[in-house]
Amino acid sequence: MGFKHLAAQLEQRKHDGLLRERQLVESAQQVNLVVDGTDLLNFAANDYLGLAVNPSAQHACAQAINKYGVGAGASHLVTGHQLPHQDFEVAIAEFLQRDKALLFSTGYMANLGVLQALCRKGDLILADKLNHASLIDGARISEAESLRYLHCDIGSLQKRLSRSSQNTFVVTDSVFSMDGDIAPLTEISQLCRRYGATLIVDDAHGFGVLGESGRGSTEHFHLTQKDLPVLISTLGKALGGYGAVVSGEQVLIEYLVQTARSYIYTTAMPAPIAASNLANLEALIKQSDLRQKLHQNIAQFKKLCEQQQIELLPSETPIQPVLVKCNQRLMQVNTYLKQQGILVGAIRPPTVPKNTARLRITISATHTFEQINLLVENLKVALDNTIDASSEV
Ligand SMILES: *Cc1c(COP(=O)(O)O)cnc(C)c1O
């Protein structure tokens, strides 16, 4: 056996400009990052409100470490379900205006658990074509039949719904993680009601960002628990922490506790992390100025790009992609920006479809207008001075 064939595949990836490499971050997760010994301005993280370094959450975490130690020691159903987990579940259910919430260790695990537990053999999952990988994987392990509909396309979804005689689930991101656009959840929830399908929404990038008070896509679209019965809100993005909650009716949550394998067969999140999530939830509720500043920064970025004629994908969220298409050119732009001290996301297939490689720029409340100016100026130069590999003859 051996790993020769793996080495060959790695070589191929390198040749195709698709080899991924980790960069070593030596500082806290904040606007000014130290990466591989270099200072970089961070336009690549999902910490949209700057809460990853919120002092009150750090303090809550330290206090919980003193009281509970570092490890939960067991799964939630054995001895791992501690007071900070319980307190957080109660607080976030209230904030989200849902009956109950269940804390998972990550969003990835929450999505796997929800789809595996709720969708059975013989059922049908209708999934947006650009759904997050964790929803795709969850659909796979569920053993339900799974079909995709065109991205955010109500007509395409309706066609599929009208043909289904199975027990049907509609599954979608609220804000698409690599595109930044928002699913038309009002129309989707109406269709679900009309066809008797169950709506499952992954609000990873909506929670903390969308809605008057940051509740996320349910608040943005004024959707009740009846309209949107299964909601997944992750805590590693705008909340600046770690984990995820599934929220909805009591019976849903109790059923997940009994059957969601990624909930049952894993060690509970460390209590200090749950405690810091709670402190960050309090900050999110109290500091609405953070969300205002975030949206001002997004507007500023979009305005400057328009002035510089830099084309952006349509997005009102902190995720602001610039489609570059060609992998090699993407890496050239990325390298140039890095040389200028700016870090953005460089997203290539298979994370996104072929020929849609893109810069994934993320805006945070903690950026200054000067920093956003600097980004756009350098972006303009980088785009003007690179071309598609396919157009070089
Ligand atoms: C990040 C993300 C997840 C996974 O959440 P983690 O808590 O990081 O595991 C799930 N869905 C979407 C849309 C995401 O962007």
Short mmCIF file of C-alpha atoms and ligand atoms in Angstrom, two decimals:
data_model
loop_
_atom_site.label_atom_id
_atom_site.label_comp_id
_atom_site.label_asym_id
_atom_site.label_seq_id
_atom_site.Cartn_x
_atom_site.Cartn_y
_atom_site.Cartn_z
CA MET A 1 0.00 0.00 0.00
CA GLY A 2 1.78 3.12 1.20
CA PHE A 3 0.87 6.68 0.31
CA LYS A 4 2.38 7.05 -3.15
CA HIS A 5 -0.97 7.75 -4.79
CA LEU A 6 -1.67 10.43 -2.20
CA ALA A 7 1.65 12.13 -2.96
CA ALA A 8 0.73 12.13 -6.65
CA GLN A 9 -2.61 13.76 -5.90
CA LEU A 10 -0.95 16.41 -3.79
CA GLU A 11 1.46 17.10 -6.63
CA GLN A 12 -1.49 17.49 -9.01
CA ARG A 13 -3.18 19.95 -6.67
CA LYS A 14 0.00 21.98 -6.48
CA HIS A 15 0.23 22.00 -10.26
CA ASP A 16 -3.40 23.20 -10.54
CA GLY A 17 -2.80 26.03 -8.07
CA LEU A 18 -5.15 24.30 -5.61
CA LEU A 19 -2.82 23.26 -2.81
CA ARG A 20 -4.01 24.73 0.45
CA GLU A 21 -1.51 25.83 3.04
CA ARG A 22 -2.09 26.86 6.59
CA GLN A 23 -0.60 30.12 7.74
CA LEU A 24 0.58 30.39 11.28
CA VAL A 25 -1.18 33.08 13.28
CA GLU A 26 0.86 34.19 16.24
CA SER A 27 -1.49 36.81 17.64
CA ALA A 28 -5.05 36.95 18.91
CA GLN A 29 -7.85 36.94 16.33
CA GLN A 30 -8.23 40.67 15.67
CA VAL A 31 -7.81 43.31 12.96
CA ASN A 32 -4.04 43.42 13.42
CA LEU A 33 -2.79 39.90 12.97
CA VAL A 34 0.72 38.53 13.16
CA VAL A 35 0.97 35.84 10.50
CA ASP A 36 4.19 33.91 9.98
CA GLY A 37 6.06 36.73 11.69
CA THR A 38 4.46 39.50 9.60
CA ASP A 39 1.89 42.13 10.63
CA LEU A 40 -1.21 41.90 8.46
CA LEU A 41 -4.51 43.75 8.37
CA ASN A 42 -7.15 41.08 8.78
CA PHE A 43 -9.95 41.09 6.18
CA ALA A 44 -10.37 37.32 6.22
CA ALA A 45 -11.98 36.29 9.52
CA ASN A 46 -15.63 35.80 10.46
CA ASP A 47 -15.35 37.66 13.76
CA TYR A 48 -17.67 40.38 12.44
CA LEU A 49 -18.15 42.25 15.70
CA GLY A 50 -14.70 41.85 17.23
CA LEU A 51 -16.06 39.72 20.04
CA ALA A 52 -13.31 37.08 19.75
CA VAL A 53 -11.23 39.36 21.98
CA ASN A 54 -14.05 40.84 24.05
CA PRO A 55 -12.50 41.47 27.51
CA SER A 56 -15.67 40.59 29.40
CA ALA A 57 -15.82 37.21 27.63
CA GLN A 58 -12.16 36.60 28.41
CA HIS A 59 -12.89 37.42 32.02
CA ALA A 60 -15.93 35.11 32.12
CA CYS A 61 -13.83 32.36 30.57
CA ALA A 62 -11.07 32.77 33.16
CA GLN A 63 -13.56 32.70 36.03
CA ALA A 64 -15.18 29.56 34.66
CA ILE A 65 -11.77 27.92 34.29
CA ASN A 66 -11.14 28.55 37.96
CA LYS A 67 -14.44 27.02 38.90
CA TYR A 68 -14.88 24.21 36.36
CA GLY A 69 -11.40 23.48 35.03
CA VAL A 70 -10.78 23.07 31.33
CA GLY A 71 -12.49 19.88 30.25
CA ALA A 72 -16.15 18.85 30.49
CA GLY A 73 -14.97 15.28 31.07
CA ALA A 74 -17.94 13.54 29.45
CA SER A 75 -20.76 13.95 26.98
CA HIS A 76 -23.90 15.94 27.82
CA LEU A 77 -25.88 12.77 28.54
CA VAL A 78 -23.31 11.46 31.01
CA THR A 79 -21.73 14.07 33.33
CA GLY A 80 -20.72 16.78 30.84
CA HIS A 81 -23.81 19.00 30.98
CA GLN A 82 -22.73 21.75 33.38
CA LEU A 83 -24.27 24.95 34.64
CA PRO A 84 -22.62 27.25 32.03
CA HIS A 85 -24.04 25.09 29.21
CA GLN A 86 -27.51 25.22 30.73
CA ASP A 87 -27.33 28.99 31.41
CA PHE A 88 -26.27 29.65 27.85
CA GLU A 89 -29.04 27.51 26.35
CA VAL A 90 -31.67 29.33 28.40
CA ALA A 91 -30.28 32.78 27.55
CA ILE A 92 -29.95 32.18 23.84
CA ALA A 93 -33.40 30.58 23.50
CA GLU A 94 -34.85 33.70 25.08
CA PHE A 95 -32.80 36.03 22.88
CA LEU A 96 -33.76 34.14 19.72
CA GLN A 97 -37.42 34.05 20.85
CA ARG A 98 -37.56 30.29 20.46
CA ASP A 99 -39.00 27.77 22.93
CA LYS A 100 -35.75 25.87 23.49
CA ALA A 101 -32.15 25.78 22.34
CA LEU A 102 -29.66 22.92 22.28
CA LEU A 103 -25.92 23.57 22.41
CA PHE A 104 -23.68 21.62 20.03
CA SER A 105 -19.88 21.73 20.04
CA THR A 106 -19.66 23.17 16.51
CA GLY A 107 -21.91 24.27 13.67
CA TYR A 108 -20.57 21.45 11.58
CA MET A 109 -21.71 18.94 14.18
CA ALA A 110 -25.07 20.67 14.65
CA ASN A 111 -25.82 20.38 10.94
CA LEU A 112 -24.77 16.74 10.81
CA GLY A 113 -26.84 15.96 13.89
CA VAL A 114 -29.99 17.77 12.78
CA LEU A 115 -30.13 16.22 9.31
CA GLN A 116 -29.17 12.73 10.51
CA ALA A 117 -31.79 12.84 13.27
CA LEU A 118 -34.70 14.39 11.40
CA CYS A 119 -34.39 13.11 7.83
CA ARG A 120 -34.95 9.40 7.24
CA LYS A 121 -34.67 6.91 4.45
CA GLY A 122 -37.56 7.59 2.07
CA ASP A 123 -37.66 11.31 2.91
CA LEU A 124 -36.57 14.00 0.50
CA ILE A 125 -34.10 16.81 1.23
CA LEU A 126 -34.24 19.80 -1.11
CA ALA A 127 -31.01 21.73 -0.74
CA ASP A 128 -29.81 25.02 -2.21
CA LYS A 129 -27.02 24.34 -4.67
CA LEU A 130 -24.57 26.49 -2.71
CA ASN A 131 -25.27 25.13 0.76
CA HIS A 132 -22.41 24.82 3.23
CA ALA A 133 -20.40 21.58 3.19
CA SER A 134 -21.73 20.58 6.62
CA LEU A 135 -25.30 20.56 5.28
CA ILE A 136 -24.22 18.49 2.29
CA ASP A 137 -22.48 16.01 4.59
CA GLY A 138 -25.49 15.91 6.94
CA ALA A 139 -27.78 15.11 4.02
CA ARG A 140 -25.43 12.31 3.01
CA ILE A 141 -25.36 10.59 6.36
CA SER A 142 -29.12 10.96 6.79
CA GLU A 143 -29.84 8.36 4.08
CA ALA A 144 -32.69 10.52 2.81
CA GLU A 145 -32.86 11.23 -0.90
CA SER A 146 -31.24 14.57 -1.61
CA LEU A 147 -31.83 16.91 -4.54
CA ARG A 148 -30.45 20.37 -5.15
CA TYR A 149 -32.40 23.36 -6.43
CA LEU A 150 -30.87 26.32 -8.23
CA HIS A 151 -29.23 28.84 -5.93
CA CYS A 152 -31.88 31.01 -4.23
CA ASP A 153 -34.27 30.15 -7.07
CA ILE A 154 -37.86 30.01 -5.84
CA GLY A 155 -39.15 28.65 -9.16
CA SER A 156 -36.66 25.81 -9.10
CA LEU A 157 -37.54 24.98 -5.49
CA GLN A 158 -41.26 25.10 -6.20
CA LYS A 159 -40.88 22.73 -9.14
CA ARG A 160 -39.14 20.21 -6.91
CA LEU A 161 -41.66 20.64 -4.10
CA SER A 162 -44.62 20.20 -6.41
CA ARG A 163 -43.22 16.88 -7.64
CA SER A 164 -42.51 15.47 -4.21
CA SER A 165 -44.88 13.04 -2.55
CA GLN A 166 -42.32 12.23 0.14
CA ASN A 167 -41.86 13.74 3.59
CA THR A 168 -39.81 16.75 2.51
CA PHE A 169 -37.25 19.07 4.12
CA VAL A 170 -35.99 22.29 2.60
CA VAL A 171 -32.46 23.06 3.76
CA THR A 172 -30.60 26.30 3.15
CA ASP A 173 -27.95 28.68 4.42
CA SER A 174 -29.50 32.05 5.32
CA VAL A 175 -26.39 33.99 4.29
CA PHE A 176 -24.22 32.03 1.86
CA SER A 177 -20.78 31.66 3.31
CA MET A 178 -18.75 32.16 0.11
CA ASP A 179 -21.12 34.59 -1.65
CA GLY A 180 -22.58 36.74 1.10
CA ASP A 181 -26.04 36.85 -0.46
CA ILE A 182 -29.18 36.18 1.54
CA ALA A 183 -31.68 33.41 0.78
CA PRO A 184 -35.26 34.61 0.09
CA LEU A 185 -36.54 33.07 3.30
CA THR A 186 -39.98 34.70 3.26
CA GLU A 187 -40.83 33.05 -0.05
CA ILE A 188 -39.11 29.81 0.92
CA SER A 189 -41.05 29.57 4.17
CA GLN A 190 -44.32 30.28 2.33
CA LEU A 191 -43.58 27.49 -0.13
CA CYS A 192 -42.75 25.13 2.73
CA ARG A 193 -46.06 25.90 4.36
CA ARG A 194 -47.95 25.46 1.10
CA TYR A 195 -46.37 22.09 0.35
CA GLY A 196 -46.14 20.85 3.92
CA ALA A 197 -42.33 20.75 3.92
CA THR A 198 -40.14 21.39 6.96
CA LEU A 199 -37.72 24.32 6.70
CA ILE A 200 -34.21 23.99 8.15
CA VAL A 201 -32.03 27.12 8.07
CA ASP A 202 -28.34 27.45 8.84
CA ASP A 203 -27.93 31.01 10.14
CA ALA A 204 -24.15 30.84 10.65
CA HIS A 205 -23.53 34.23 9.01
CA GLY A 206 -26.88 35.81 9.86
CA PHE A 207 -26.78 35.45 13.63
CA GLY A 208 -25.37 38.61 15.23
CA VAL A 209 -25.36 40.44 11.90
CA LEU A 210 -28.91 40.55 10.54
CA GLY A 211 -31.99 41.99 12.21
CA GLU A 212 -32.53 45.08 14.29
CA SER A 213 -31.14 43.44 17.43
CA GLY A 214 -28.84 40.88 15.80
CA ARG A 215 -31.10 37.85 16.22
CA GLY A 216 -30.32 36.95 12.66
CA SER A 217 -32.37 35.94 9.67
CA THR A 218 -35.58 35.25 11.61
CA GLU A 219 -35.60 38.85 12.77
CA HIS A 220 -34.51 40.20 9.39
CA PHE A 221 -37.45 38.46 7.69
CA HIS A 222 -39.86 38.54 10.67
CA LEU A 223 -40.18 34.76 10.68
CA THR A 224 -41.70 33.01 13.67
CA GLN A 225 -40.84 29.58 14.98
CA LYS A 226 -43.83 28.24 12.99
CA ASP A 227 -42.47 29.78 9.77
CA LEU A 228 -38.96 28.52 10.43
CA PRO A 229 -39.13 25.49 12.72
CA VAL A 230 -35.48 24.39 12.68
CA LEU A 231 -32.87 27.12 13.12
CA ILE A 232 -29.13 26.59 13.51
CA SER A 233 -27.17 29.58 14.81
CA THR A 234 -23.42 29.18 15.06
CA LEU A 235 -21.29 30.87 17.70
CA GLY A 236 -17.87 30.95 16.02
CA LYS A 237 -18.66 33.84 13.67
CA ALA A 238 -20.30 37.08 14.82
CA LEU A 239 -20.42 35.82 18.41
CA GLY A 240 -16.64 35.42 18.37
CA GLY A 241 -16.78 32.15 20.30
CA TYR A 242 -17.26 28.50 19.56
CA GLY A 243 -20.19 26.13 19.15
CA ALA A 244 -23.69 26.28 17.75
CA VAL A 245 -27.29 26.06 18.90
CA VAL A 246 -30.29 24.45 17.30
CA SER A 247 -33.50 26.12 18.42
CA GLY A 248 -37.20 25.48 18.08
CA GLU A 249 -40.11 23.75 19.78
CA GLN A 250 -39.50 21.75 22.93
CA VAL A 251 -40.37 18.47 21.20
CA LEU A 252 -37.77 19.11 18.48
CA ILE A 253 -35.05 19.76 21.02
CA GLU A 254 -35.97 16.76 23.17
CA TYR A 255 -35.95 14.56 20.07
CA LEU A 256 -32.47 15.81 19.10
CA VAL A 257 -31.18 15.07 22.60
CA GLN A 258 -32.37 11.48 22.14
CA THR A 259 -31.23 10.93 18.56
CA ALA A 260 -28.66 13.39 17.19
CA ARG A 261 -25.49 11.32 17.12
CA SER A 262 -23.11 14.29 16.95
CA TYR A 263 -24.76 15.55 20.14
CA ILE A 264 -24.76 12.26 22.01
CA TYR A 265 -21.44 10.67 21.13
CA THR A 266 -19.05 13.50 21.86
CA THR A 267 -17.57 15.29 24.85
CA ALA A 268 -19.45 18.42 25.86
CA MET A 269 -17.93 21.80 25.02
CA PRO A 270 -15.62 23.02 27.82
CA ALA A 271 -17.64 24.99 30.36
CA PRO A 272 -15.33 28.07 30.12
CA ILE A 273 -16.19 28.31 26.42
CA ALA A 274 -19.91 28.13 27.22
CA ALA A 275 -19.39 30.86 29.82
CA SER A 276 -17.58 33.10 27.34
CA ASN A 277 -20.34 32.51 24.79
CA LEU A 278 -22.82 33.77 27.38
CA ALA A 279 -20.72 36.89 28.07
CA ASN A 280 -20.50 37.55 24.33
CA LEU A 281 -24.24 37.10 23.96
CA GLU A 282 -24.70 39.77 26.60
CA ALA A 283 -22.29 42.03 24.69
CA LEU A 284 -24.15 41.39 21.45
CA ILE A 285 -27.42 42.37 23.12
CA LYS A 286 -26.06 45.47 24.90
CA GLN A 287 -23.63 46.83 22.31
CA SER A 288 -25.90 47.44 19.35
CA ASP A 289 -23.39 50.13 18.27
CA LEU A 290 -21.10 47.28 17.14
CA ARG A 291 -23.68 46.14 14.60
CA GLN A 292 -24.26 49.72 13.46
CA LYS A 293 -20.54 50.21 12.93
CA LEU A 294 -20.35 46.92 11.02
CA HIS A 295 -23.05 48.04 8.59
CA GLN A 296 -21.40 51.45 8.18
CA ASN A 297 -18.15 49.70 7.35
CA ILE A 298 -19.85 47.43 4.82
CA ALA A 299 -21.46 50.48 3.16
CA GLN A 300 -18.10 52.30 3.10
CA PHE A 301 -16.36 49.34 1.48
CA LYS A 302 -19.06 49.01 -1.17
CA LYS A 303 -19.00 52.74 -1.89
CA LEU A 304 -15.23 52.82 -2.37
CA CYS A 305 -15.32 49.74 -4.62
CA GLU A 306 -17.97 51.37 -6.75
CA GLN A 307 -15.84 54.51 -7.08
CA GLN A 308 -12.87 52.39 -8.12
CA GLN A 309 -15.03 50.27 -10.44
CA ILE A 310 -14.17 47.10 -8.58
CA GLU A 311 -16.95 44.63 -9.25
CA LEU A 312 -18.36 42.88 -6.21
CA LEU A 313 -20.85 40.05 -5.99
CA PRO A 314 -24.24 41.34 -4.79
CA SER A 315 -24.05 41.24 -0.98
CA GLU A 316 -25.34 43.36 1.89
CA THR A 317 -23.52 41.28 4.48
CA PRO A 318 -19.96 41.32 5.87
CA ILE A 319 -19.00 38.71 3.25
CA GLN A 320 -17.90 40.71 0.19
CA PRO A 321 -16.49 38.51 -2.57
CA VAL A 322 -14.56 39.69 -5.62
CA LEU A 323 -14.87 37.11 -8.38
CA VAL A 324 -11.45 36.51 -9.97
CA LYS A 325 -12.26 33.12 -11.59
CA CYS A 326 -8.71 32.08 -12.49
CA ASN A 327 -6.94 30.28 -9.62
CA GLN A 328 -3.47 31.52 -10.58
CA ARG A 329 -4.57 35.13 -10.86
CA LEU A 330 -6.35 34.84 -7.55
CA MET A 331 -3.13 33.76 -5.90
CA GLN A 332 -1.22 36.61 -7.54
CA VAL A 333 -3.71 39.16 -6.23
CA ASN A 334 -3.60 37.52 -2.85
CA THR A 335 0.20 37.59 -2.75
CA TYR A 336 0.31 41.23 -3.77
CA LEU A 337 -2.14 42.20 -1.04
CA LYS A 338 -0.11 40.27 1.50
CA GLN A 339 3.03 42.11 0.44
CA GLN A 340 1.13 45.31 1.15
CA GLY A 341 0.22 43.98 4.61
CA ILE A 342 -3.36 42.97 3.84
CA LEU A 343 -4.89 39.56 4.42
CA VAL A 344 -8.05 38.50 2.58
CA GLY A 345 -9.55 35.07 1.97
CA ALA A 346 -8.54 33.37 -1.28
CA ILE A 347 -11.20 30.77 -2.01
CA ARG A 348 -10.72 28.18 -4.73
CA PRO A 349 -12.48 25.05 -5.92
CA PRO A 350 -13.63 22.69 -4.52
CA THR A 351 -14.87 25.09 -1.83
CA VAL A 352 -16.55 27.04 -4.64
CA PRO A 353 -17.56 25.82 -8.14
CA LYS A 354 -14.91 25.62 -10.87
CA ASN A 355 -13.95 28.93 -12.49
CA THR A 356 -15.40 30.93 -9.64
CA ALA A 357 -12.26 31.40 -7.54
CA ARG A 358 -12.68 34.55 -5.53
CA LEU A 359 -11.30 36.86 -2.93
CA ARG A 360 -13.48 36.55 0.10
CA ILE A 361 -13.20 39.87 1.87
CA THR A 362 -14.85 40.09 5.24
CA ILE A 363 -15.67 43.33 6.96
CA SER A 364 -15.72 43.76 10.71
CA ALA A 365 -17.07 46.41 13.07
CA THR A 366 -13.53 46.84 14.33
CA HIS A 367 -12.06 48.05 11.01
CA THR A 368 -11.49 51.77 10.64
CA PHE A 369 -12.42 53.72 7.50
CA GLU A 370 -8.67 54.27 6.92
CA GLN A 371 -8.06 50.54 6.91
CA ILE A 372 -10.93 50.00 4.49
CA ASN A 373 -9.52 52.75 2.24
CA LEU A 374 -6.14 51.09 2.26
CA LEU A 375 -7.69 47.75 1.33
CA VAL A 376 -9.62 49.16 -1.64
CA GLU A 377 -6.65 51.17 -2.96
CA ASN A 378 -4.43 48.11 -2.93
CA LEU A 379 -7.13 45.89 -4.31
CA LYS A 380 -7.49 48.23 -7.28
CA VAL A 381 -3.75 48.06 -8.02
CA ALA A 382 -3.69 44.28 -7.63
CA LEU A 383 -6.62 43.74 -9.99
CA ASP A 384 -5.27 46.20 -12.58
CA ASN A 385 -1.89 44.49 -12.64
CA THR A 386 -2.89 40.85 -12.98
CA ILE A 387 -4.62 38.94 -15.76
CA ASP A 388 -6.25 35.55 -16.23
CA ALA A 389 -3.78 32.77 -17.02
CA SER A 390 -6.15 31.73 -19.84
CA SER A 391 -5.75 35.13 -21.56
CA GLU A 392 -1.95 34.97 -21.57
CA VAL A 393 -0.97 33.47 -24.91
C1 LIG B 1 -18.87 28.12 9.48
C2 LIG B 1 -20.14 27.51 9.02
C3 LIG B 1 -20.62 26.34 9.59
C4 LIG B 1 -19.82 25.55 10.59
O1 LIG B 1 -19.82 26.15 11.83
P1 LIG B 1 -18.63 25.82 12.83
O2 LIG B 1 -19.15 26.22 14.15
O3 LIG B 1 -17.46 26.60 12.37
O4 LIG B 1 -18.39 24.34 12.72
C5 LIG B 1 -21.85 25.87 9.18
N1 LIG B 1 -22.55 26.50 8.24
C6 LIG B 1 -22.11 27.62 7.64
C7 LIG B 1 -22.95 28.29 6.60
C8 LIG B 1 -20.88 28.15 8.01
O5 LIG B 1 -20.41 29.25 7.40
#
